[in-house]
Amino acid sequence: MIICKTPREIEIMREAGRIVALTHQELKKYIVPGITTKELDKIAEAFIRKHDAIPSFKGYNGFTGSICASVNEELVHGIPGNRVLNNGDIISIDIGAEYNGYHGDSAWTYAVGSIDEETQRLLDVTEESLYKGLNEAKPGDRLSNISHAIQTYVEANGFSVVREYVGHGIGQDLHEDPQIPHYGPPNKGPRLKPGMVLAVEPMVNAGSRYVKTLADDWTVVTVDGSMCAHFEHTIAITETGFEILTKA
């Protein structure tokens, strides 16, 4: 069941999203060679709590981190630990914050120091694919128009869209209906309505689209070891289009 939010609920989610965006801004200062993912996690948790929010991911189905920190071939759900970031790495950081009972959710992939040209192109294409999808988020249109726009752009640029993980509705629960694949034909699925709040999050591989989960039961990596990227915003459908909630 898709839950449309009231203006008051969206107001609360706007603040949750703002806290997520501010946390990304804060962490970006520390993403340099030599820092560990555990150190980034501690910075994020302290920052979220300082803003009267709770890290959405901490304890979620047993997850131990406050953020997901996924490096290089790690796509999503990387557990913060003692891994040291090196020059040339990329790191995808997924942040959720619960504020007054409602969640905001956003992921971004960052360069660590200097990265090669092709890896930068992967980041650029994945980020742009997110906005290509969001531009299809219009009241009255079908949900899969978002999915189709993302897939079309990614594949036209020679990269692969991961199919095992999808975007989602969000609100009082971190994951709500509907599921939002980042691939598929246009003009399918439910019609978008004002009040829907969606987390759209294309996950893109430089090589093949196939992924697997490691023995920790969390960390998802590319099967071929290729680099991958992940960008996500939480948006609210409005009367005329959409509003990005995960912005500062």
Coordinates of N, CA and C in Angstrom, one line a residue:
M1 N 0.8 -1.2 0.0 CA 0.0 0.0 0.0 C 0.9 1.2 0.0
I2 N 0.6 2.1 -0.9 CA 1.4 3.4 -1.0 C 0.7 4.4 -0.1
I3 N 1.5 5.0 0.8 CA 1.0 6.0 1.7 C 1.3 7.4 1.3
C4 N 0.3 8.2 1.0 CA 0.6 9.6 0.6 C 0.6 10.4 1.9
K5 N 1.6 11.2 2.0 CA 1.9 12.0 3.2 C 1.1 13.3 3.2
T6 N 0.7 13.8 4.4 CA 0.1 15.1 4.5 C 1.1 16.2 4.4
P7 N 0.7 17.4 4.2 CA 1.7 18.5 4.2 C 2.5 18.6 5.5
R8 N 1.9 18.3 6.6 CA 2.6 18.3 7.9 C 3.6 17.2 7.9
E9 N 3.3 16.1 7.4 CA 4.3 15.0 7.4 C 5.5 15.3 6.5
I10 N 5.2 15.9 5.4 CA 6.2 16.2 4.4 C 7.1 17.3 5.1
E11 N 6.5 18.2 5.8 CA 7.3 19.2 6.5 C 8.4 18.6 7.5
I12 N 7.9 17.5 8.2 CA 8.8 16.8 9.1 C 9.9 16.1 8.3
M13 N 9.5 15.5 7.2 CA 10.4 14.7 6.3 C 11.4 15.7 5.6
R14 N 11.0 16.9 5.4 CA 11.9 17.9 4.8 C 13.0 18.2 5.8
E15 N 12.7 18.2 7.1 CA 13.8 18.4 8.1 C 14.6 17.2 8.2
A16 N 14.0 16.0 8.2 CA 14.9 14.8 8.2 C 15.8 14.7 7.0
G17 N 15.3 15.1 5.9 CA 16.1 15.1 4.7 C 17.2 16.2 4.8
R18 N 16.9 17.3 5.4 CA 17.9 18.4 5.5 C 19.1 17.9 6.4
I19 N 18.7 17.1 7.5 CA 19.8 16.6 8.4 C 20.6 15.6 7.6
V20 N 20.0 14.8 6.8 CA 20.8 13.9 6.0 C 21.8 14.6 5.0
A21 N 21.3 15.7 4.4 CA 22.1 16.4 3.5 C 23.2 17.1 4.2
L22 N 23.0 17.7 5.4 CA 24.0 18.3 6.2 C 25.0 17.3 6.6
T23 N 24.6 16.1 6.9 CA 25.6 15.0 7.3 C 26.5 14.7 6.2
H24 N 25.9 14.6 5.0 CA 26.8 14.4 3.8 C 27.8 15.5 3.7
Q25 N 27.4 16.7 3.8 CA 28.3 17.9 3.7 C 29.4 17.8 4.8
E26 N 29.0 17.4 6.0 CA 30.0 17.3 7.0 C 31.0 16.1 6.7
L27 N 30.5 15.0 6.3 CA 31.4 13.9 6.1 C 32.4 14.2 4.9
K28 N 31.9 14.9 3.9 CA 32.7 15.2 2.7 C 34.1 15.8 3.1
K29 N 34.1 16.6 4.2 CA 35.3 17.2 4.7 C 36.4 16.2 5.1
Y30 N 35.9 15.0 5.5 CA 36.8 14.0 6.1 C 37.2 12.9 5.2
I31 N 36.6 12.9 4.0 CA 36.8 11.8 3.0 C 38.2 12.1 2.3
V32 N 39.2 11.6 3.0 CA 40.6 11.9 2.5 C 41.4 10.6 2.7
P33 N 42.5 10.4 2.0 CA 43.3 9.2 2.2 C 43.8 9.1 3.7
G34 N 43.7 7.9 4.2 CA 44.1 7.7 5.6 C 43.0 7.5 6.6
I35 N 41.8 8.0 6.3 CA 40.7 7.8 7.3 C 40.1 6.4 7.1
T36 N 39.6 5.9 8.2 CA 38.9 4.6 8.1 C 37.4 4.8 8.0
T37 N 36.7 3.8 7.5 CA 35.2 3.9 7.4 C 34.6 4.0 8.8
K38 N 35.2 3.4 9.8 CA 34.6 3.4 11.1 C 34.7 4.9 11.7
E39 N 35.8 5.6 11.3 CA 35.9 7.0 11.8 C 34.8 7.8 11.1
L40 N 34.6 7.6 9.9 CA 33.5 8.3 9.2 C 32.1 8.0 9.8
D41 N 31.9 6.8 10.2 CA 30.7 6.4 10.8 C 30.5 7.1 12.2
K42 N 31.5 7.2 12.9 CA 31.4 7.9 14.2 C 31.1 9.4 14.1
I43 N 31.7 10.0 13.1 CA 31.5 11.4 12.8 C 30.0 11.6 12.4
A44 N 29.5 10.7 11.5 CA 28.1 10.8 11.0 C 27.1 10.7 12.2
E45 N 27.4 9.6 13.0 CA 26.4 9.4 14.1 C 26.4 10.6 15.1
A46 N 27.5 11.1 15.4 CA 27.5 12.3 16.3 C 26.8 13.5 15.7
F47 N 27.0 13.7 14.4 CA 26.4 14.8 13.7 C 24.9 14.7 13.7
I48 N 24.4 13.5 13.3 CA 23.0 13.2 13.2 C 22.3 13.5 14.6
R49 N 22.9 12.9 15.6 CA 22.4 13.0 17.0 C 22.4 14.5 17.5
K50 N 23.4 15.2 17.1 CA 23.5 16.6 17.5 C 22.3 17.4 16.9
H51 N 21.8 16.9 15.8 CA 20.6 17.6 15.2 C 19.3 17.0 15.6
D52 N 19.3 16.3 16.8 CA 18.0 15.8 17.3 C 17.4 14.7 16.5
A53 N 18.2 14.0 15.8 CA 17.8 12.9 15.0 C 18.5 11.6 15.4
I54 N 18.0 10.5 14.8 CA 18.6 9.2 15.1 C 19.1 8.6 13.8
P55 N 20.2 7.9 13.8 CA 20.7 7.2 12.5 C 19.7 6.1 12.2
S56 N 19.1 6.2 11.0 CA 18.1 5.2 10.6 C 18.6 3.8 10.5
F57 N 19.9 3.7 10.1 CA 20.4 2.4 9.8 C 20.9 1.6 11.0
K58 N 21.2 2.3 12.1 CA 21.9 1.7 13.2 C 20.9 0.7 13.9
G59 N 21.2 -0.6 13.9 CA 20.4 -1.6 14.4 C 19.3 -2.1 13.4
Y60 N 19.2 -1.5 12.2 CA 18.2 -1.9 11.3 C 18.5 -3.4 10.8
N61 N 17.6 -4.3 11.2 CA 17.8 -5.7 10.9 C 19.2 -6.2 11.3
G62 N 19.7 -5.6 12.4 CA 21.0 -6.0 12.9 C 22.2 -5.3 12.4
F63 N 22.0 -4.3 11.5 CA 23.2 -3.6 10.9 C 23.8 -2.8 12.0
T64 N 25.2 -2.9 12.1 CA 25.9 -2.3 13.2 C 26.4 -0.8 13.0
G65 N 26.3 -0.3 11.8 CA 26.8 1.0 11.5 C 25.7 2.0 11.5
S66 N 26.1 3.3 11.6 CA 25.1 4.4 11.4 C 25.0 4.8 10.0
I67 N 26.0 4.5 9.2 CA 26.0 4.7 7.7 C 26.4 3.4 7.0
C68 N 26.1 3.4 5.8 CA 26.6 2.3 4.9 C 27.8 2.9 4.2
A69 N 29.0 2.3 4.3 CA 30.2 2.8 3.7 C 30.8 1.7 2.8
S70 N 30.6 1.9 1.5 CA 31.0 0.9 0.5 C 32.1 1.4 -0.4
V71 N 33.2 0.7 -0.5 CA 34.4 1.2 -1.2 C 34.7 0.4 -2.5
N72 N 34.9 1.1 -3.5 CA 35.3 0.6 -4.8 C 34.3 -0.4 -5.4
E73 N 34.6 -1.7 -5.3 CA 33.8 -2.7 -5.9 C 32.6 -3.0 -5.0
E74 N 32.6 -2.4 -3.8 CA 31.4 -2.6 -2.9 C 30.3 -1.7 -3.3
L75 N 29.1 -2.2 -3.6 CA 28.0 -1.4 -4.1 C 27.2 -0.8 -3.0
V76 N 26.7 -1.6 -2.1 CA 25.9 -1.1 -1.0 C 26.1 -1.9 0.2
H77 N 25.6 -1.3 1.3 CA 25.5 -2.0 2.6 C 26.9 -2.4 3.2
G78 N 27.9 -1.6 2.8 CA 29.2 -1.8 3.4 C 29.2 -1.5 4.9
I79 N 29.7 -2.4 5.8 CA 29.7 -2.1 7.2 C 31.0 -1.3 7.6
P80 N 30.8 -0.2 8.2 CA 32.0 0.6 8.6 C 32.9 -0.2 9.5
G81 N 34.2 -0.1 9.3 CA 35.2 -0.9 10.0 C 36.5 -0.2 9.9
N82 N 37.6 -1.1 9.9 CA 38.9 -0.6 10.0 C 39.6 -0.4 8.6
R83 N 38.8 -0.5 7.5 CA 39.3 -0.3 6.2 C 39.8 1.2 6.1
V84 N 41.0 1.3 5.6 CA 41.6 2.7 5.4 C 41.3 3.1 4.0
L85 N 40.9 4.3 3.8 CA 40.7 4.8 2.4 C 42.0 5.3 1.8
N86 N 42.3 4.9 0.6 CA 43.5 5.3 -0.1 C 43.2 6.2 -1.3
N87 N 44.2 6.9 -1.7 CA 44.1 7.8 -2.9 C 43.7 6.9 -4.1
G88 N 42.7 7.4 -4.8 CA 42.2 6.7 -6.0 C 41.0 5.8 -5.7
D89 N 40.6 5.6 -4.4 CA 39.4 4.9 -4.1 C 38.2 5.8 -4.4
I90 N 37.0 5.1 -4.4 CA 35.8 5.8 -4.3 C 35.0 5.2 -3.2
I91 N 34.1 6.0 -2.5 CA 33.3 5.4 -1.4 C 31.9 5.9 -1.6
S92 N 31.0 5.0 -1.5 CA 29.5 5.3 -1.5 C 29.1 5.3 -0.1
I93 N 28.5 6.5 0.3 CA 28.0 6.6 1.7 C 26.5 6.8 1.6
D94 N 25.8 5.9 2.2 CA 24.4 6.0 2.3 C 24.0 6.4 3.8
I95 N 23.2 7.4 3.9 CA 22.9 8.0 5.2 C 21.4 8.1 5.3
G96 N 20.9 7.6 6.5 CA 19.5 7.8 6.8 C 19.4 8.5 8.2
A97 N 18.4 9.3 8.3 CA 18.1 10.0 9.6 C 16.7 10.0 9.9
E98 N 16.3 9.6 11.1 CA 14.9 9.6 11.6 C 14.7 10.8 12.5
Y99 N 13.8 11.7 12.1 CA 13.5 12.9 12.8 C 12.0 12.9 13.1
N100 N 11.7 13.0 14.4 CA 10.3 13.0 14.8 C 9.4 11.9 14.2
G101 N 10.1 10.7 14.1 CA 9.3 9.5 13.6 C 9.3 9.3 12.1
Y102 N 10.0 10.2 11.3 CA 10.0 10.1 9.9 C 11.5 10.1 9.4
H103 N 11.7 9.4 8.3 CA 13.0 9.1 7.8 C 13.4 10.0 6.5
G104 N 14.6 10.3 6.4 CA 15.2 10.8 5.2 C 16.3 9.9 4.8
D105 N 16.6 9.8 3.5 CA 17.5 8.8 3.0 C 18.2 9.3 1.7
S106 N 19.6 9.3 1.8 CA 20.3 9.8 0.6 C 21.7 9.1 0.5
A107 N 22.1 8.8 -0.7 CA 23.4 8.2 -0.9 C 24.2 9.0 -1.9
W108 N 25.5 9.0 -1.7 CA 26.4 9.7 -2.7 C 27.7 9.0 -2.8
T109 N 28.3 9.0 -3.9 CA 29.6 8.4 -4.1 C 30.7 9.4 -4.3
Y110 N 31.7 9.3 -3.5 CA 32.8 10.3 -3.4 C 34.1 9.8 -3.9
A111 N 34.9 10.7 -4.5 CA 36.3 10.3 -4.8 C 37.1 10.5 -3.6
V112 N 38.1 9.7 -3.4 CA 39.1 9.8 -2.3 C 40.4 10.3 -3.0
G113 N 40.8 11.5 -2.8 CA 41.9 12.1 -3.4 C 41.7 12.2 -4.9
S114 N 42.6 11.7 -5.7 CA 42.5 11.8 -7.2 C 42.1 10.5 -7.8
I115 N 41.1 10.4 -8.6 CA 40.7 9.2 -9.2 C 40.9 9.3 -10.8
D116 N 40.9 8.1 -11.4 CA 41.2 8.1 -12.9 C 39.9 8.6 -13.6
E117 N 40.2 8.9 -14.9 CA 39.1 9.6 -15.7 C 37.9 8.7 -15.9
E118 N 38.1 7.4 -16.1 CA 36.9 6.5 -16.3 C 36.1 6.3 -15.1
T119 N 36.8 6.3 -13.9 CA 36.0 6.2 -12.7 C 35.2 7.5 -12.4
Q120 N 35.8 8.6 -12.7 CA 35.1 9.9 -12.6 C 33.9 9.9 -13.5
R121 N 34.0 9.3 -14.7 CA 32.9 9.3 -15.7 C 31.8 8.4 -15.1
L122 N 32.1 7.3 -14.4 CA 31.1 6.4 -13.8 C 30.3 7.2 -12.8
L123 N 31.0 8.0 -11.9 CA 30.3 8.8 -10.9 C 29.4 9.9 -11.6
D124 N 30.0 10.5 -12.6 CA 29.2 11.6 -13.3 C 27.9 11.0 -14.0
V125 N 28.1 9.9 -14.6 CA 26.9 9.3 -15.3 C 25.9 8.8 -14.3
T126 N 26.3 8.2 -13.2 CA 25.4 7.7 -12.2 C 24.6 8.8 -11.6
E127 N 25.3 9.9 -11.2 CA 24.7 11.1 -10.6 C 23.7 11.7 -11.6
E128 N 24.1 11.8 -12.9 CA 23.2 12.4 -13.9 C 22.0 11.5 -14.1
S129 N 22.2 10.1 -14.0 CA 21.1 9.2 -14.2 C 20.0 9.4 -13.2
L130 N 20.4 9.7 -11.9 CA 19.5 10.0 -10.9 C 18.6 11.2 -11.3
Y131 N 19.2 12.3 -11.8 CA 18.4 13.4 -12.2 C 17.5 13.2 -13.4
K132 N 18.0 12.4 -14.3 CA 17.2 12.0 -15.5 C 16.0 11.3 -15.0
G133 N 16.1 10.4 -14.0 CA 14.9 9.7 -13.5 C 14.0 10.7 -12.8
L134 N 14.6 11.6 -11.9 CA 13.7 12.5 -11.2 C 13.0 13.4 -12.1
N135 N 13.5 13.7 -13.2 CA 12.8 14.6 -14.2 C 11.5 14.0 -14.7
E136 N 11.4 12.7 -14.5 CA 10.2 12.0 -14.9 C 9.2 11.8 -13.8
A137 N 9.5 12.4 -12.6 CA 8.6 12.3 -11.4 C 7.6 13.4 -11.5
K138 N 6.5 13.1 -12.2 CA 5.4 14.1 -12.5 C 4.1 13.5 -12.0
P139 N 3.2 14.2 -11.4 CA 1.9 13.7 -11.0 C 1.1 13.3 -12.2
G140 N 0.5 12.1 -12.1 CA -0.3 11.6 -13.2 C 0.5 10.6 -14.1
D141 N 1.8 10.7 -14.1 CA 2.6 9.8 -14.9 C 2.9 8.5 -14.1
R142 N 3.3 7.5 -14.9 CA 3.6 6.2 -14.3 C 5.0 6.1 -13.7
L143 N 5.0 5.3 -12.6 CA 6.3 5.2 -11.8 C 7.4 4.7 -12.7
S144 N 7.2 3.8 -13.6 CA 8.3 3.2 -14.4 C 8.9 4.2 -15.4
N145 N 8.4 5.3 -15.6 CA 9.0 6.3 -16.4 C 10.4 6.8 -15.8
I146 N 10.4 6.8 -14.4 CA 11.6 7.1 -13.7 C 12.6 6.0 -14.0
S147 N 12.2 4.8 -13.8 CA 13.1 3.6 -14.0 C 13.7 3.6 -15.5
H148 N 12.8 3.8 -16.4 CA 13.2 3.7 -17.8 C 14.2 4.8 -18.2
A149 N 14.0 6.0 -17.7 CA 14.9 7.1 -18.0 C 16.3 6.8 -17.4
I150 N 16.4 6.2 -16.2 CA 17.7 5.9 -15.6 C 18.4 4.8 -16.4
Q151 N 17.7 3.8 -16.8 CA 18.3 2.7 -17.5 C 18.8 3.2 -18.9
T152 N 18.0 3.9 -19.6 CA 18.3 4.4 -20.9 C 19.6 5.2 -20.9
Y153 N 19.7 6.1 -19.9 CA 20.9 7.0 -19.8 C 22.1 6.2 -19.5
V154 N 22.0 5.3 -18.5 CA 23.2 4.6 -18.0 C 23.7 3.7 -19.1
E155 N 22.8 2.9 -19.8 CA 23.3 2.0 -20.8 C 23.8 2.7 -22.1
A156 N 23.3 3.9 -22.4 CA 23.8 4.7 -23.5 C 25.2 5.1 -23.2
N157 N 25.6 5.2 -22.0 CA 27.0 5.6 -21.6 C 27.9 4.4 -21.3
G158 N 27.4 3.2 -21.6 CA 28.3 2.0 -21.6 C 28.4 1.3 -20.2
F159 N 27.5 1.7 -19.3 CA 27.6 1.1 -17.9 C 26.3 0.2 -17.7
S160 N 26.3 -0.4 -16.5 CA 25.2 -1.4 -16.3 C 24.4 -1.0 -15.0
V161 N 23.1 -1.2 -15.1 CA 22.2 -0.9 -14.0 C 22.0 -2.2 -13.2
V162 N 22.3 -2.1 -11.9 CA 22.0 -3.3 -11.0 C 20.5 -3.5 -10.8
R163 N 20.1 -4.7 -10.9 CA 18.6 -5.0 -10.8 C 18.2 -5.6 -9.5
E164 N 19.1 -6.1 -8.7 CA 18.7 -6.8 -7.5 C 18.3 -5.8 -6.4
Y165 N 18.6 -4.6 -6.5 CA 18.3 -3.6 -5.4 C 17.6 -2.4 -6.1
V166 N 16.6 -1.9 -5.4 CA 15.6 -0.9 -5.9 C 15.4 0.2 -5.0
G167 N 14.9 1.3 -5.5 CA 14.5 2.4 -4.7 C 13.1 2.0 -4.0
H168 N 12.6 3.0 -3.2 CA 11.4 2.6 -2.4 C 10.7 3.8 -1.9
G169 N 9.5 3.6 -1.5 CA 8.8 4.6 -0.7 C 9.4 4.8 0.7
I170 N 9.1 5.9 1.3 CA 9.7 6.1 2.6 C 8.8 7.1 3.4
G171 N 8.9 6.9 4.7 CA 8.0 7.7 5.6 C 8.3 7.4 7.1
Q172 N 7.3 6.9 7.8 CA 7.5 6.4 9.1 C 8.3 5.2 9.1
D173 N 8.3 4.4 8.1 CA 9.1 3.3 7.9 C 10.2 3.6 6.8
L174 N 11.4 3.1 7.1 CA 12.5 3.4 6.2 C 12.3 2.9 4.8
H175 N 11.6 1.7 4.7 CA 11.3 1.1 3.4 C 9.8 0.9 3.3
E176 N 9.1 1.6 2.4 CA 7.7 1.5 2.2 C 7.4 1.2 0.7
D177 N 6.2 0.9 0.4 CA 5.8 0.8 -1.0 C 5.8 2.2 -1.6
P178 N 6.0 2.3 -2.9 CA 6.3 1.2 -3.9 C 7.8 0.9 -4.0
Q179 N 8.1 -0.2 -4.5 CA 9.5 -0.5 -5.0 C 9.7 0.2 -6.3
I180 N 10.9 0.7 -6.5 CA 11.3 1.5 -7.6 C 12.5 0.9 -8.3
P181 N 12.3 0.0 -9.3 CA 13.4 -0.5 -10.0 C 14.1 0.7 -10.8
H182 N 15.3 0.5 -11.2 CA 16.0 1.5 -12.0 C 16.3 1.0 -13.4
Y183 N 15.4 0.2 -13.8 CA 15.4 -0.3 -15.2 C 13.9 -0.7 -15.5
G184 N 13.7 -0.9 -16.8 CA 12.3 -1.4 -17.3 C 11.7 -0.5 -18.3
P185 N 10.6 -0.9 -18.8 CA 9.9 -0.2 -19.9 C 9.1 1.0 -19.3
P186 N 8.8 2.0 -20.1 CA 8.1 3.2 -19.6 C 6.6 2.8 -19.4
N187 N 5.9 3.7 -18.8 CA 4.4 3.7 -18.7 C 3.8 2.5 -18.0
K188 N 4.5 2.0 -17.0 CA 4.1 0.9 -16.2 C 4.0 1.3 -14.7
G189 N 3.3 0.5 -13.9 CA 3.2 0.7 -12.5 C 2.2 1.8 -12.1
P190 N 2.2 2.1 -10.8 CA 1.2 3.1 -10.3 C 1.4 4.5 -10.8
R191 N 0.3 5.2 -10.9 CA 0.5 6.7 -11.2 C 1.0 7.4 -10.0
L192 N 1.8 8.4 -10.3 CA 2.3 9.2 -9.2 C 1.3 10.2 -8.8
K193 N 1.2 10.4 -7.5 CA 0.2 11.4 -6.9 C 0.9 12.3 -5.9
P194 N 0.4 13.5 -5.8 CA 1.0 14.4 -4.8 C 0.9 13.8 -3.4
G195 N 2.0 13.9 -2.6 CA 2.0 13.4 -1.3 C 2.8 12.1 -1.3
M196 N 3.1 11.4 -2.4 CA 4.0 10.3 -2.4 C 5.4 10.8 -2.1
V197 N 6.1 10.0 -1.3 CA 7.5 10.3 -1.0 C 8.3 9.1 -1.4
L198 N 9.3 9.3 -2.2 CA 10.1 8.2 -2.8 C 11.6 8.4 -2.6
A199 N 12.3 7.3 -2.4 CA 13.8 7.3 -2.4 C 14.2 6.7 -3.7
V200 N 14.7 7.5 -4.6 CA 15.2 7.0 -5.9 C 16.7 6.9 -5.9
E201 N 17.3 5.7 -6.2 CA 18.7 5.5 -5.9 C 19.4 4.6 -6.9
P202 N 19.7 5.1 -8.1 CA 20.3 4.2 -9.1 C 21.7 3.7 -8.6
M203 N 21.9 2.4 -8.9 CA 23.2 1.7 -8.5 C 23.7 1.2 -9.9
V204 N 25.0 1.6 -10.1 CA 25.5 1.4 -11.5 C 26.9 0.8 -11.4
N205 N 27.1 -0.2 -12.2 CA 28.4 -0.9 -12.3 C 29.2 -0.5 -13.6
A206 N 30.5 -0.4 -13.4 CA 31.3 -0.1 -14.6 C 31.4 -1.3 -15.5
G207 N 31.3 -2.5 -15.0 CA 31.4 -3.7 -15.8 C 30.0 -4.3 -15.9
S208 N 29.9 -5.6 -15.7 CA 28.6 -6.3 -15.8 C 27.6 -5.9 -14.6
R209 N 26.4 -6.2 -14.8 CA 25.4 -5.7 -13.8 C 25.3 -6.6 -12.6
Y210 N 26.0 -7.8 -12.6 CA 25.8 -8.8 -11.6 C 26.6 -8.5 -10.3
V211 N 25.9 -8.8 -9.2 CA 26.4 -8.5 -7.9 C 26.2 -9.7 -7.0
K212 N 26.9 -9.8 -5.9 CA 26.8 -10.9 -4.9 C 27.0 -10.3 -3.5
T213 N 26.5 -11.0 -2.5 CA 26.6 -10.6 -1.1 C 27.8 -11.4 -0.4
L214 N 28.6 -10.7 0.3 CA 29.7 -11.3 1.0 C 29.3 -12.1 2.2
A215 N 30.2 -12.8 2.8 CA 29.9 -13.7 3.9 C 29.4 -13.0 5.1
D216 N 29.6 -11.6 5.2 CA 29.1 -10.9 6.4 C 27.6 -10.7 6.3
D217 N 27.0 -11.2 5.2 CA 25.5 -11.1 4.9 C 25.0 -9.7 4.7
W218 N 25.9 -8.7 4.5 CA 25.5 -7.3 4.2 C 26.2 -6.8 3.0
T219 N 27.5 -6.8 2.9 CA 28.2 -6.1 1.9 C 28.0 -6.7 0.5
V220 N 27.5 -5.9 -0.4 CA 27.2 -6.3 -1.8 C 28.3 -5.8 -2.7
V221 N 28.9 -6.7 -3.5 CA 30.0 -6.3 -4.4 C 29.7 -6.7 -5.8
T222 N 30.4 -6.1 -6.7 CA 30.3 -6.5 -8.1 C 30.9 -7.9 -8.3
V223 N 30.3 -8.8 -9.1 CA 30.8 -10.1 -9.3 C 32.2 -10.0 -10.0
D224 N 32.3 -9.1 -11.0 CA 33.5 -9.0 -11.7 C 34.6 -8.1 -11.1
G225 N 34.3 -7.6 -9.9 CA 35.3 -6.7 -9.3 C 35.4 -5.3 -9.8
S226 N 34.5 -4.9 -10.7 CA 34.5 -3.6 -11.3 C 34.0 -2.5 -10.3
M227 N 34.4 -1.3 -10.5 CA 33.9 -0.2 -9.7 C 32.4 0.0 -9.9
C228 N 31.8 0.6 -8.9 CA 30.4 0.8 -8.9 C 30.0 2.1 -8.2
A229 N 28.9 2.7 -8.4 CA 28.5 4.0 -7.8 C 27.0 3.9 -7.5
H230 N 26.6 4.8 -6.5 CA 25.3 4.8 -6.0 C 24.9 6.3 -5.6
F231 N 23.9 6.8 -6.1 CA 23.4 8.1 -5.8 C 21.9 8.0 -5.5
E232 N 21.5 8.8 -4.5 CA 20.1 8.7 -4.0 C 19.6 10.0 -3.4
H233 N 18.4 10.4 -3.8 CA 17.7 11.4 -3.1 C 16.3 11.0 -2.7
T234 N 15.8 11.5 -1.6 CA 14.4 11.4 -1.2 C 13.6 12.6 -1.8
I235 N 12.5 12.3 -2.5 CA 11.7 13.3 -3.1 C 10.3 13.2 -2.7
A236 N 9.5 14.3 -2.7 CA 8.1 14.3 -2.5 C 7.5 14.7 -3.9
I237 N 6.4 14.0 -4.3 CA 5.7 14.4 -5.5 C 4.8 15.5 -5.1
T238 N 4.8 16.6 -5.9 CA 4.0 17.8 -5.6 C 2.9 17.9 -6.7
E239 N 2.1 19.0 -6.6 CA 1.0 19.2 -7.6 C 1.6 19.4 -9.0
T240 N 2.8 19.9 -9.1 CA 3.4 20.3 -10.4 C 4.6 19.4 -10.8
G241 N 5.2 18.6 -9.9 CA 6.4 17.9 -10.2 C 6.9 17.2 -8.9
F242 N 8.1 17.6 -8.5 CA 8.7 16.9 -7.3 C 9.5 18.0 -6.6
E243 N 9.8 17.6 -5.3 CA 10.7 18.4 -4.5 C 11.7 17.5 -3.9
I244 N 13.0 17.8 -4.0 CA 14.0 17.1 -3.3 C 14.0 17.4 -1.9
L245 N 13.8 16.4 -1.0 CA 13.8 16.6 0.4 C 15.2 16.5 1.1
T246 N 16.1 15.8 0.4 CA 17.4 15.6 1.0 C 18.4 16.6 0.5
K247 N 18.1 17.8 0.8 CA 19.0 18.9 0.4 C 19.1 19.9 1.6
A248 N 20.3 20.6 1.7 CA 20.5 21.4 2.8 C 19.9 22.8 2.6

